Amino acid sequence: MDVIGNGPGGRLARVSTTEHALFVYGTLQFPEVLHQLIGRCPDLSPAELTGWRAAALPGRLYPGLVADARATVRGALLSGLSAGEWAVLDAFEDDEYDLRPVDFDATVRADTGVRSSRHRPEDPDLTASARYAPGAVWTYVWTADVTPRDWRAEEFAAEHLSAFATSCAGWRQTLDPVAIPRRPVV
């Protein structure tokens, strides 16, 4: 097991690159953003997580995942991330996010004739189910204030994706391997 370390007690201390997947529900589910941050789009399998919602955040373009027993959030599972890619994505996430394992009984949207990394968050077709072992899927949970409105991937894609991906490229160029900065509030 290749465990990622980002300091004792850091967010990545319990994550294994070979055994764990990351559930993404906001900007990280867009291949354009992943390409700018880590230089590629890893395996990206569409998925849903029940008991949670992607909440719009005050003054920000990206969402925060918050518990909501009546909700289901659409997103994707990222798998096959290297330790360095996990570290970049973790640095990208604000301090208000907490990396947590989630119990995951996912409905996966996948067309066996199409490479899953070509997923777009707005693709609605659900075709297969999969069960993930407890603790094998992690996600970033928001710990600060949210708005009552849900974040909409389609709205973000239409209005902000291009400029956001460009800002991600700029952020990535400033990434200092010694002192990893957090992404600016956009």
PDB file of C-alpha atoms in Angstrom:
ATOM      1  CA  MET A   1       0.000   0.000   0.000  1.00  0.00           C
ATOM      2  CA  ASP A   2       1.496   3.318  -1.115  1.00  0.00           C
ATOM      3  CA  VAL A   3       0.301   5.738   1.573  1.00  0.00           C
ATOM      4  CA  ILE A   4       0.555   9.419   0.842  1.00  0.00           C
ATOM      5  CA  GLY A   5       2.032  11.562   3.556  1.00  0.00           C
ATOM      6  CA  ASN A   6       1.652  15.313   3.795  1.00  0.00           C
ATOM      7  CA  GLY A   7       2.889  15.648   7.323  1.00  0.00           C
ATOM      8  CA  PRO A   8       1.720  13.956  10.506  1.00  0.00           C
ATOM      9  CA  GLY A   9      -2.030  14.295  10.774  1.00  0.00           C
ATOM     10  CA  GLY A  10      -2.305  15.920   7.319  1.00  0.00           C
ATOM     11  CA  ARG A  11      -5.387  15.369   5.190  1.00  0.00           C
ATOM     12  CA  LEU A  12      -3.683  12.741   3.030  1.00  0.00           C
ATOM     13  CA  ALA A  13      -2.113  10.715   5.853  1.00  0.00           C
ATOM     14  CA  ARG A  14      -4.619   7.831   5.515  1.00  0.00           C
ATOM     15  CA  VAL A  15      -4.999   7.790   1.722  1.00  0.00           C
ATOM     16  CA  SER A  16      -3.488   5.040  -0.427  1.00  0.00           C
ATOM     17  CA  THR A  17      -2.823   5.740  -4.083  1.00  0.00           C
ATOM     18  CA  THR A  18      -3.459   2.146  -5.095  1.00  0.00           C
ATOM     19  CA  GLU A  19      -6.535   1.371  -3.019  1.00  0.00           C
ATOM     20  CA  HIS A  20      -8.541   4.593  -2.810  1.00  0.00           C
ATOM     21  CA  ALA A  21     -10.723   6.622  -5.141  1.00  0.00           C
ATOM     22  CA  LEU A  22     -11.781  10.248  -4.823  1.00  0.00           C
ATOM     23  CA  PHE A  23     -15.443  11.224  -5.229  1.00  0.00           C
ATOM     24  CA  VAL A  24     -15.576  14.646  -6.907  1.00  0.00           C
ATOM     25  CA  TYR A  25     -18.776  16.662  -7.220  1.00  0.00           C
ATOM     26  CA  GLY A  26     -17.716  20.149  -8.314  1.00  0.00           C
ATOM     27  CA  THR A  27     -15.052  21.613 -10.547  1.00  0.00           C
ATOM     28  CA  LEU A  28     -12.814  18.524 -10.302  1.00  0.00           C
ATOM     29  CA  GLN A  29     -15.331  16.450 -12.265  1.00  0.00           C
ATOM     30  CA  PHE A  30     -14.478  18.427 -15.411  1.00  0.00           C
ATOM     31  CA  PRO A  31     -11.657  16.954 -17.551  1.00  0.00           C
ATOM     32  CA  GLU A  32     -10.613  20.491 -18.552  1.00  0.00           C
ATOM     33  CA  VAL A  33      -9.867  21.348 -14.912  1.00  0.00           C
ATOM     34  CA  LEU A  34      -8.053  18.065 -14.218  1.00  0.00           C
ATOM     35  CA  HIS A  35      -5.850  18.542 -17.282  1.00  0.00           C
ATOM     36  CA  GLN A  36      -4.793  21.978 -16.035  1.00  0.00           C
ATOM     37  CA  LEU A  37      -4.101  20.767 -12.492  1.00  0.00           C
ATOM     38  CA  ILE A  38      -2.438  17.377 -12.971  1.00  0.00           C
ATOM     39  CA  GLY A  39      -1.709  17.251 -16.696  1.00  0.00           C
ATOM     40  CA  ARG A  40      -4.148  14.459 -17.515  1.00  0.00           C
ATOM     41  CA  CYS A  41      -7.642  13.164 -16.892  1.00  0.00           C
ATOM     42  CA  PRO A  42      -7.437   9.989 -14.791  1.00  0.00           C
ATOM     43  CA  ASP A  43     -10.151   7.343 -14.876  1.00  0.00           C
ATOM     44  CA  LEU A  44     -13.321   9.335 -14.250  1.00  0.00           C
ATOM     45  CA  SER A  45     -16.421   7.228 -13.588  1.00  0.00           C
ATOM     46  CA  PRO A  46     -19.737   9.051 -13.135  1.00  0.00           C
ATOM     47  CA  ALA A  47     -21.356   8.350  -9.768  1.00  0.00           C
ATOM     48  CA  GLU A  48     -23.944   9.538  -7.279  1.00  0.00           C
ATOM     49  CA  LEU A  49     -23.656   9.853  -3.512  1.00  0.00           C
ATOM     50  CA  THR A  50     -26.840   9.793  -1.428  1.00  0.00           C
ATOM     51  CA  GLY A  51     -27.289  11.756   1.768  1.00  0.00           C
ATOM     52  CA  TRP A  52     -25.223  14.697   0.507  1.00  0.00           C
ATOM     53  CA  ARG A  53     -25.646  17.779  -1.673  1.00  0.00           C
ATOM     54  CA  ALA A  54     -23.300  20.094  -3.557  1.00  0.00           C
ATOM     55  CA  ALA A  55     -24.137  23.450  -2.009  1.00  0.00           C
ATOM     56  CA  ALA A  56     -23.414  26.773  -3.652  1.00  0.00           C
ATOM     57  CA  LEU A  57     -20.919  28.733  -1.559  1.00  0.00           C
ATOM     58  CA  PRO A  58     -21.181  32.447  -0.838  1.00  0.00           C
ATOM     59  CA  GLY A  59     -18.950  34.399  -3.237  1.00  0.00           C
ATOM     60  CA  ARG A  60     -17.336  31.324  -4.835  1.00  0.00           C
ATOM     61  CA  LEU A  61     -17.704  29.537  -8.166  1.00  0.00           C
ATOM     62  CA  TYR A  62     -17.153  26.052  -6.730  1.00  0.00           C
ATOM     63  CA  PRO A  63     -19.390  24.060  -4.355  1.00  0.00           C
ATOM     64  CA  GLY A  64     -19.061  22.470  -0.967  1.00  0.00           C
ATOM     65  CA  LEU A  65     -20.348  19.008  -0.110  1.00  0.00           C
ATOM     66  CA  VAL A  66     -22.677  19.038   2.894  1.00  0.00           C
ATOM     67  CA  ALA A  67     -24.793  16.358   4.525  1.00  0.00           C
ATOM     68  CA  ASP A  68     -28.467  16.359   3.505  1.00  0.00           C
ATOM     69  CA  ALA A  69     -30.451  13.189   4.171  1.00  0.00           C
ATOM     70  CA  ARG A  70     -32.970  14.057   1.425  1.00  0.00           C
ATOM     71  CA  ALA A  71     -30.424  14.757  -1.319  1.00  0.00           C
ATOM     72  CA  THR A  72     -28.287  12.899  -3.826  1.00  0.00           C
ATOM     73  CA  VAL A  73     -25.287  14.552  -5.443  1.00  0.00           C
ATOM     74  CA  ARG A  74     -24.043  13.672  -8.913  1.00  0.00           C
ATOM     75  CA  GLY A  75     -20.318  13.553  -9.432  1.00  0.00           C
ATOM     76  CA  ALA A  76     -17.585  11.164 -10.463  1.00  0.00           C
ATOM     77  CA  LEU A  77     -15.026   8.789  -9.012  1.00  0.00           C
ATOM     78  CA  LEU A  78     -11.403   9.545  -9.793  1.00  0.00           C
ATOM     79  CA  SER A  79      -9.185   6.498  -9.559  1.00  0.00           C
ATOM     80  CA  GLY A  80      -5.618   5.710 -10.481  1.00  0.00           C
ATOM     81  CA  LEU A  81      -4.226   8.918  -8.976  1.00  0.00           C
ATOM     82  CA  SER A  82      -0.525   8.971  -8.163  1.00  0.00           C
ATOM     83  CA  ALA A  83       0.749  10.282  -4.820  1.00  0.00           C
ATOM     84  CA  GLY A  84       1.850  13.491  -6.539  1.00  0.00           C
ATOM     85  CA  GLU A  85      -1.591  13.963  -8.131  1.00  0.00           C
ATOM     86  CA  TRP A  86      -3.332  13.437  -4.789  1.00  0.00           C
ATOM     87  CA  ALA A  87      -0.979  16.062  -3.305  1.00  0.00           C
ATOM     88  CA  VAL A  88      -1.751  18.611  -6.047  1.00  0.00           C
ATOM     89  CA  LEU A  89      -5.515  18.095  -5.715  1.00  0.00           C
ATOM     90  CA  ASP A  90      -5.265  18.342  -1.923  1.00  0.00           C
ATOM     91  CA  ALA A  91      -3.311  21.593  -2.190  1.00  0.00           C
ATOM     92  CA  PHE A  92      -5.973  22.897  -4.575  1.00  0.00           C
ATOM     93  CA  GLU A  93      -8.734  22.363  -2.010  1.00  0.00           C
ATOM     94  CA  ASP A  94      -9.374  25.128   0.528  1.00  0.00           C
ATOM     95  CA  ASP A  95      -8.682  24.702   4.227  1.00  0.00           C
ATOM     96  CA  GLU A  96     -12.466  24.680   4.783  1.00  0.00           C
ATOM     97  CA  TYR A  97     -12.620  21.222   3.185  1.00  0.00           C
ATOM     98  CA  ASP A  98     -12.109  18.104   5.269  1.00  0.00           C
ATOM     99  CA  LEU A  99     -10.996  14.937   3.429  1.00  0.00           C
ATOM    100  CA  ARG A 100     -13.183  12.095   4.693  1.00  0.00           C
ATOM    101  CA  PRO A 101     -13.959   8.514   3.721  1.00  0.00           C
ATOM    102  CA  VAL A 102     -17.563   7.972   2.659  1.00  0.00           C
ATOM    103  CA  ASP A 103     -19.662   4.832   2.590  1.00  0.00           C
ATOM    104  CA  PHE A 104     -20.316   4.472  -1.068  1.00  0.00           C
ATOM    105  CA  ASP A 105     -23.014   2.452  -2.750  1.00  0.00           C
ATOM    106  CA  ALA A 106     -22.814   4.186  -6.089  1.00  0.00           C
ATOM    107  CA  THR A 107     -24.897   4.140  -9.162  1.00  0.00           C
ATOM    108  CA  VAL A 108     -22.312   4.496 -11.884  1.00  0.00           C
ATOM    109  CA  ARG A 109     -23.086   6.073 -15.259  1.00  0.00           C
ATOM    110  CA  ALA A 110     -20.897   4.238 -17.709  1.00  0.00           C
ATOM    111  CA  ASP A 111     -21.135   3.333 -21.364  1.00  0.00           C
ATOM    112  CA  THR A 112     -18.858   0.347 -21.927  1.00  0.00           C
ATOM    113  CA  GLY A 113     -18.138   1.592 -25.447  1.00  0.00           C
ATOM    114  CA  VAL A 114     -16.817   4.955 -24.226  1.00  0.00           C
ATOM    115  CA  ARG A 115     -13.702   5.585 -22.116  1.00  0.00           C
ATOM    116  CA  SER A 116     -15.022   6.772 -18.759  1.00  0.00           C
ATOM    117  CA  SER A 117     -12.614   9.713 -18.522  1.00  0.00           C
ATOM    118  CA  ARG A 118     -14.670  11.371 -21.270  1.00  0.00           C
ATOM    119  CA  HIS A 119     -17.526  11.814 -18.777  1.00  0.00           C
ATOM    120  CA  ARG A 120     -19.206  15.198 -18.624  1.00  0.00           C
ATOM    121  CA  PRO A 121     -21.080  16.035 -15.386  1.00  0.00           C
ATOM    122  CA  GLU A 122     -24.233  16.829 -17.323  1.00  0.00           C
ATOM    123  CA  ASP A 123     -24.437  13.325 -18.885  1.00  0.00           C
ATOM    124  CA  PRO A 124     -27.572  11.866 -17.238  1.00  0.00           C
ATOM    125  CA  ASP A 125     -27.690   8.201 -18.319  1.00  0.00           C
ATOM    126  CA  LEU A 126     -27.334   5.627 -15.538  1.00  0.00           C
ATOM    127  CA  THR A 127     -26.419   2.164 -16.719  1.00  0.00           C
ATOM    128  CA  ALA A 128     -24.556   0.164 -14.074  1.00  0.00           C
ATOM    129  CA  SER A 129     -24.222  -0.184 -10.305  1.00  0.00           C
ATOM    130  CA  ALA A 130     -21.125  -0.862  -8.264  1.00  0.00           C
ATOM    131  CA  ARG A 131     -20.386  -1.374  -4.584  1.00  0.00           C
ATOM    132  CA  TYR A 132     -17.272   0.144  -3.047  1.00  0.00           C
ATOM    133  CA  ALA A 133     -15.673  -1.124   0.146  1.00  0.00           C
ATOM    134  CA  PRO A 134     -16.069   1.086   3.223  1.00  0.00           C
ATOM    135  CA  GLY A 135     -13.163   3.498   3.470  1.00  0.00           C
ATOM    136  CA  ALA A 136     -12.109   3.021  -0.157  1.00  0.00           C
ATOM    137  CA  VAL A 137     -13.731   6.224  -1.415  1.00  0.00           C
ATOM    138  CA  TRP A 138     -12.777   9.644  -0.085  1.00  0.00           C
ATOM    139  CA  THR A 139     -14.271  13.064  -0.682  1.00  0.00           C
ATOM    140  CA  TYR A 140     -13.800  16.661   0.382  1.00  0.00           C
ATOM    141  CA  VAL A 141     -16.575  17.754   2.773  1.00  0.00           C
ATOM    142  CA  TRP A 142     -17.194  21.486   3.255  1.00  0.00           C
ATOM    143  CA  THR A 143     -16.984  22.706   6.867  1.00  0.00           C
ATOM    144  CA  ALA A 144     -17.982  26.396   6.569  1.00  0.00           C
ATOM    145  CA  ASP A 145     -21.093  28.367   5.628  1.00  0.00           C
ATOM    146  CA  VAL A 146     -23.107  27.491   2.521  1.00  0.00           C
ATOM    147  CA  THR A 147     -26.054  29.032   0.706  1.00  0.00           C
ATOM    148  CA  PRO A 148     -29.446  27.279   0.581  1.00  0.00           C
ATOM    149  CA  ARG A 149     -29.033  26.945  -3.214  1.00  0.00           C
ATOM    150  CA  ASP A 150     -27.576  23.844  -4.879  1.00  0.00           C
ATOM    151  CA  TRP A 151     -24.513  24.253  -7.117  1.00  0.00           C
ATOM    152  CA  ARG A 152     -25.256  23.373 -10.753  1.00  0.00           C
ATOM    153  CA  ALA A 153     -22.574  21.750 -12.909  1.00  0.00           C
ATOM    154  CA  GLU A 154     -24.410  22.707 -16.118  1.00  0.00           C
ATOM    155  CA  GLU A 155     -24.547  26.368 -15.099  1.00  0.00           C
ATOM    156  CA  PHE A 156     -20.869  26.365 -14.128  1.00  0.00           C
ATOM    157  CA  ALA A 157     -19.886  24.714 -17.433  1.00  0.00           C
ATOM    158  CA  ALA A 158     -21.836  27.208 -19.522  1.00  0.00           C
ATOM    159  CA  GLU A 159     -20.800  30.355 -17.667  1.00  0.00           C
ATOM    160  CA  HIS A 160     -17.434  29.768 -15.965  1.00  0.00           C
ATOM    161  CA  LEU A 161     -15.594  26.574 -16.992  1.00  0.00           C
ATOM    162  CA  SER A 162     -13.272  28.050 -19.612  1.00  0.00           C
ATOM    163  CA  ALA A 163     -12.065  30.931 -17.439  1.00  0.00           C
ATOM    164  CA  PHE A 164     -11.876  28.689 -14.368  1.00  0.00           C
ATOM    165  CA  ALA A 165      -9.692  26.142 -16.195  1.00  0.00           C
ATOM    166  CA  THR A 166      -7.399  28.970 -17.290  1.00  0.00           C
ATOM    167  CA  SER A 167      -7.105  30.191 -13.685  1.00  0.00           C
ATOM    168  CA  CYS A 168      -6.292  26.609 -12.620  1.00  0.00           C
ATOM    169  CA  ALA A 169      -3.418  26.541 -15.096  1.00  0.00           C
ATOM    170  CA  GLY A 170      -2.066  29.750 -13.572  1.00  0.00           C
ATOM    171  CA  TRP A 171      -2.447  28.383 -10.041  1.00  0.00           C
ATOM    172  CA  ARG A 172      -0.653  25.167 -11.009  1.00  0.00           C
ATOM    173  CA  GLN A 173       2.336  27.106 -12.350  1.00  0.00           C
ATOM    174  CA  THR A 174       2.752  28.766  -8.950  1.00  0.00           C
ATOM    175  CA  LEU A 175       2.674  25.486  -7.020  1.00  0.00           C
ATOM    176  CA  ASP A 176       5.709  25.348  -4.758  1.00  0.00           C
ATOM    177  CA  PRO A 177       6.588  21.738  -3.883  1.00  0.00           C
ATOM    178  CA  VAL A 178       7.926  22.842  -0.492  1.00  0.00           C
ATOM    179  CA  ALA A 179       5.163  25.213   0.627  1.00  0.00           C
ATOM    180  CA  ILE A 180       2.029  24.182  -1.240  1.00  0.00           C
ATOM    181  CA  PRO A 181      -0.380  27.139  -1.528  1.00  0.00           C
ATOM    182  CA  ARG A 182      -4.136  26.851  -1.339  1.00  0.00           C
ATOM    183  CA  ARG A 183      -6.181  27.959  -4.322  1.00  0.00           C
ATOM    184  CA  PRO A 184      -7.410  31.535  -4.261  1.00  0.00           C
ATOM    185  CA  VAL A 185     -11.078  32.264  -3.650  1.00  0.00           C
ATOM    186  CA  VAL A 186     -12.614  32.720  -7.108  1.00  0.00           C
TER     187      VAL A 186
END
